[in-house]
Short mmCIF file of C-alpha atoms in Angstrom, two decimals:
data_model
loop_
_atom_site.label_atom_id
_atom_site.label_comp_id
_atom_site.label_asym_id
_atom_site.label_seq_id
_atom_site.Cartn_x
_atom_site.Cartn_y
_atom_site.Cartn_z
CA ALA A 134 132.81 -20.77 -24.29
CA ILE A 135 135.32 -18.79 -22.39
CA ILE A 136 137.64 -21.78 -22.00
CA PHE A 137 137.99 -22.34 -25.50
CA ARG A 138 138.42 -18.49 -26.36
CA ASP A 139 141.20 -18.58 -23.95
CA THR A 140 143.42 -21.37 -24.91
CA LEU A 141 142.06 -21.99 -28.75
CA GLY A 142 141.37 -18.07 -29.46
CA ARG A 143 145.18 -16.83 -28.91
CA ASP A 144 147.67 -16.12 -30.68
CA GLY A 145 148.95 -19.54 -32.22
CA VAL A 146 151.95 -20.54 -33.88
CA GLU A 147 153.38 -17.94 -36.42
CA GLY A 148 152.43 -19.41 -39.94
CA ASP A 149 150.68 -22.13 -38.72
CA ALA A 150 147.88 -22.11 -41.14
CA ASP A 151 145.54 -24.70 -38.86
CA ALA A 152 146.14 -21.72 -36.60
CA GLU A 153 144.65 -18.97 -37.99
CA ILE A 154 141.46 -20.76 -39.02
CA VAL A 155 140.92 -21.90 -35.59
CA MET A 156 141.68 -18.85 -33.89
CA ALA A 157 138.89 -16.48 -36.42
CA TYR A 158 136.03 -19.18 -34.89
CA PHE A 159 137.58 -18.30 -31.38
CA GLU A 160 138.67 -14.96 -31.83
CA ASN A 161 136.31 -13.46 -29.17
CA VAL A 162 133.43 -14.91 -26.56
CA PRO A 163 130.48 -14.52 -28.91
CA ARG A 164 132.02 -15.87 -32.07
CA SER A 165 133.07 -18.57 -29.62
CA MET A 166 129.61 -18.86 -27.94
CA PHE A 167 128.18 -19.62 -31.68
CA THR A 168 131.20 -21.77 -32.47
CA ILE A 169 130.14 -24.73 -29.64
CA PHE A 170 126.29 -23.70 -30.81
CA ARG A 171 126.91 -24.69 -33.90
CA CYS A 172 128.96 -27.71 -33.29
CA SER A 173 126.84 -29.22 -30.50
CA PHE A 174 124.03 -29.47 -33.28
CA GLY A 175 126.28 -31.64 -35.88
CA ASP A 176 127.87 -28.29 -38.15
CA CYS A 177 131.25 -28.00 -36.96
CA SER A 178 133.03 -27.05 -39.99
CA THR A 179 135.28 -24.15 -41.11
CA LYS A 180 133.73 -21.71 -44.25
CA GLY A 181 136.25 -24.27 -46.25
CA GLY A 182 133.50 -27.14 -45.30
CA THR A 183 136.62 -29.06 -43.64
CA PRO A 184 135.64 -30.06 -39.93
CA LEU A 185 137.37 -27.70 -37.83
CA PHE A 186 138.30 -29.61 -35.27
CA GLU A 187 140.62 -31.55 -37.10
CA HIS A 188 142.37 -28.19 -37.06
CA VAL A 189 142.47 -27.83 -33.64
CA THR A 190 144.21 -30.99 -33.40
CA GLU A 191 146.88 -30.27 -35.73
CA SER A 192 147.69 -26.98 -34.01
CA TYR A 193 146.66 -27.78 -30.21
CA GLY A 194 147.23 -31.43 -30.09
CA ALA A 195 144.51 -34.46 -29.19
CA LEU A 196 143.72 -33.15 -25.98
CA TRP A 197 141.39 -30.59 -27.28
CA SER A 198 139.76 -33.03 -29.73
CA LEU A 199 138.70 -35.36 -27.08
CA SER A 200 137.73 -33.00 -25.02
CA TYR A 201 135.46 -32.10 -28.10
CA SER A 202 134.32 -35.61 -28.06
CA VAL A 203 133.41 -35.95 -24.43
CA PHE A 204 131.13 -32.59 -24.75
CA LEU A 205 129.42 -34.06 -27.49
CA PHE A 206 129.01 -37.13 -26.57
CA ILE A 207 127.58 -36.10 -23.38
CA VAL A 208 125.18 -33.27 -25.30
CA VAL A 209 123.63 -35.87 -27.90
CA ILE A 210 123.84 -38.79 -25.13
CA GLY A 211 122.73 -37.23 -21.83
CA LEU A 212 120.41 -33.93 -22.46
CA PHE A 213 118.71 -36.20 -25.54
CA ASN A 214 118.29 -39.00 -23.80
CA VAL A 215 116.51 -37.23 -20.87
CA ILE A 216 114.53 -34.75 -23.03
CA SER A 217 112.84 -37.94 -24.10
CA ALA A 218 112.49 -39.39 -21.21
CA ILE A 219 110.25 -36.53 -20.26
CA PHE A 220 108.13 -37.50 -23.61
CA VAL A 221 107.68 -40.67 -22.95
CA GLU A 222 107.08 -40.42 -18.70
CA SER A 223 104.59 -37.50 -19.68
CA THR A 224 103.48 -39.73 -22.90
CA LEU A 225 102.64 -42.98 -20.13
CA ALA A 226 101.18 -40.92 -17.89
CA SER A 227 98.63 -39.32 -20.74
CA ALA A 228 97.84 -43.21 -21.24
CA ALA A 229 96.54 -44.04 -18.17
CA SER A 230 94.49 -41.02 -17.08
CA ILE A 231 93.05 -42.20 -20.19
CA ALA A 232 92.53 -45.61 -19.46
CA SER A 233 91.39 -43.81 -15.58
CA VAL A 234 88.29 -42.32 -17.59
CA ARG A 235 87.60 -45.13 -19.67
CA LYS A 236 87.28 -47.84 -17.05
CA GLN A 237 84.86 -44.96 -14.63
CA ALA A 238 82.69 -44.98 -18.42
CA LYS A 239 82.46 -48.71 -18.24
CA LEU A 240 81.12 -48.50 -14.70
#
């Protein structure tokens, strides 16, 4: 959030409407953290309903949109994959425990 605040929240080109829209969402650290939180869960749009990173691309270049895409990929694929693996592991352990109890009951 601090990196986005220091780069995207700074004064952009005078009169650049896209930069002004972006700066509103990254003007301070709490607002930047909230914007990143929203974007990580798929709600990365402006008040007008346009995608925020379209404005970032127009004002600051494609490198920032690429970094956002990498961040989103890591969050969605990486983190949620780990979370689902934890649930699957606990389900398999529970199933093995139930099978062991049933086997004991048969004896």
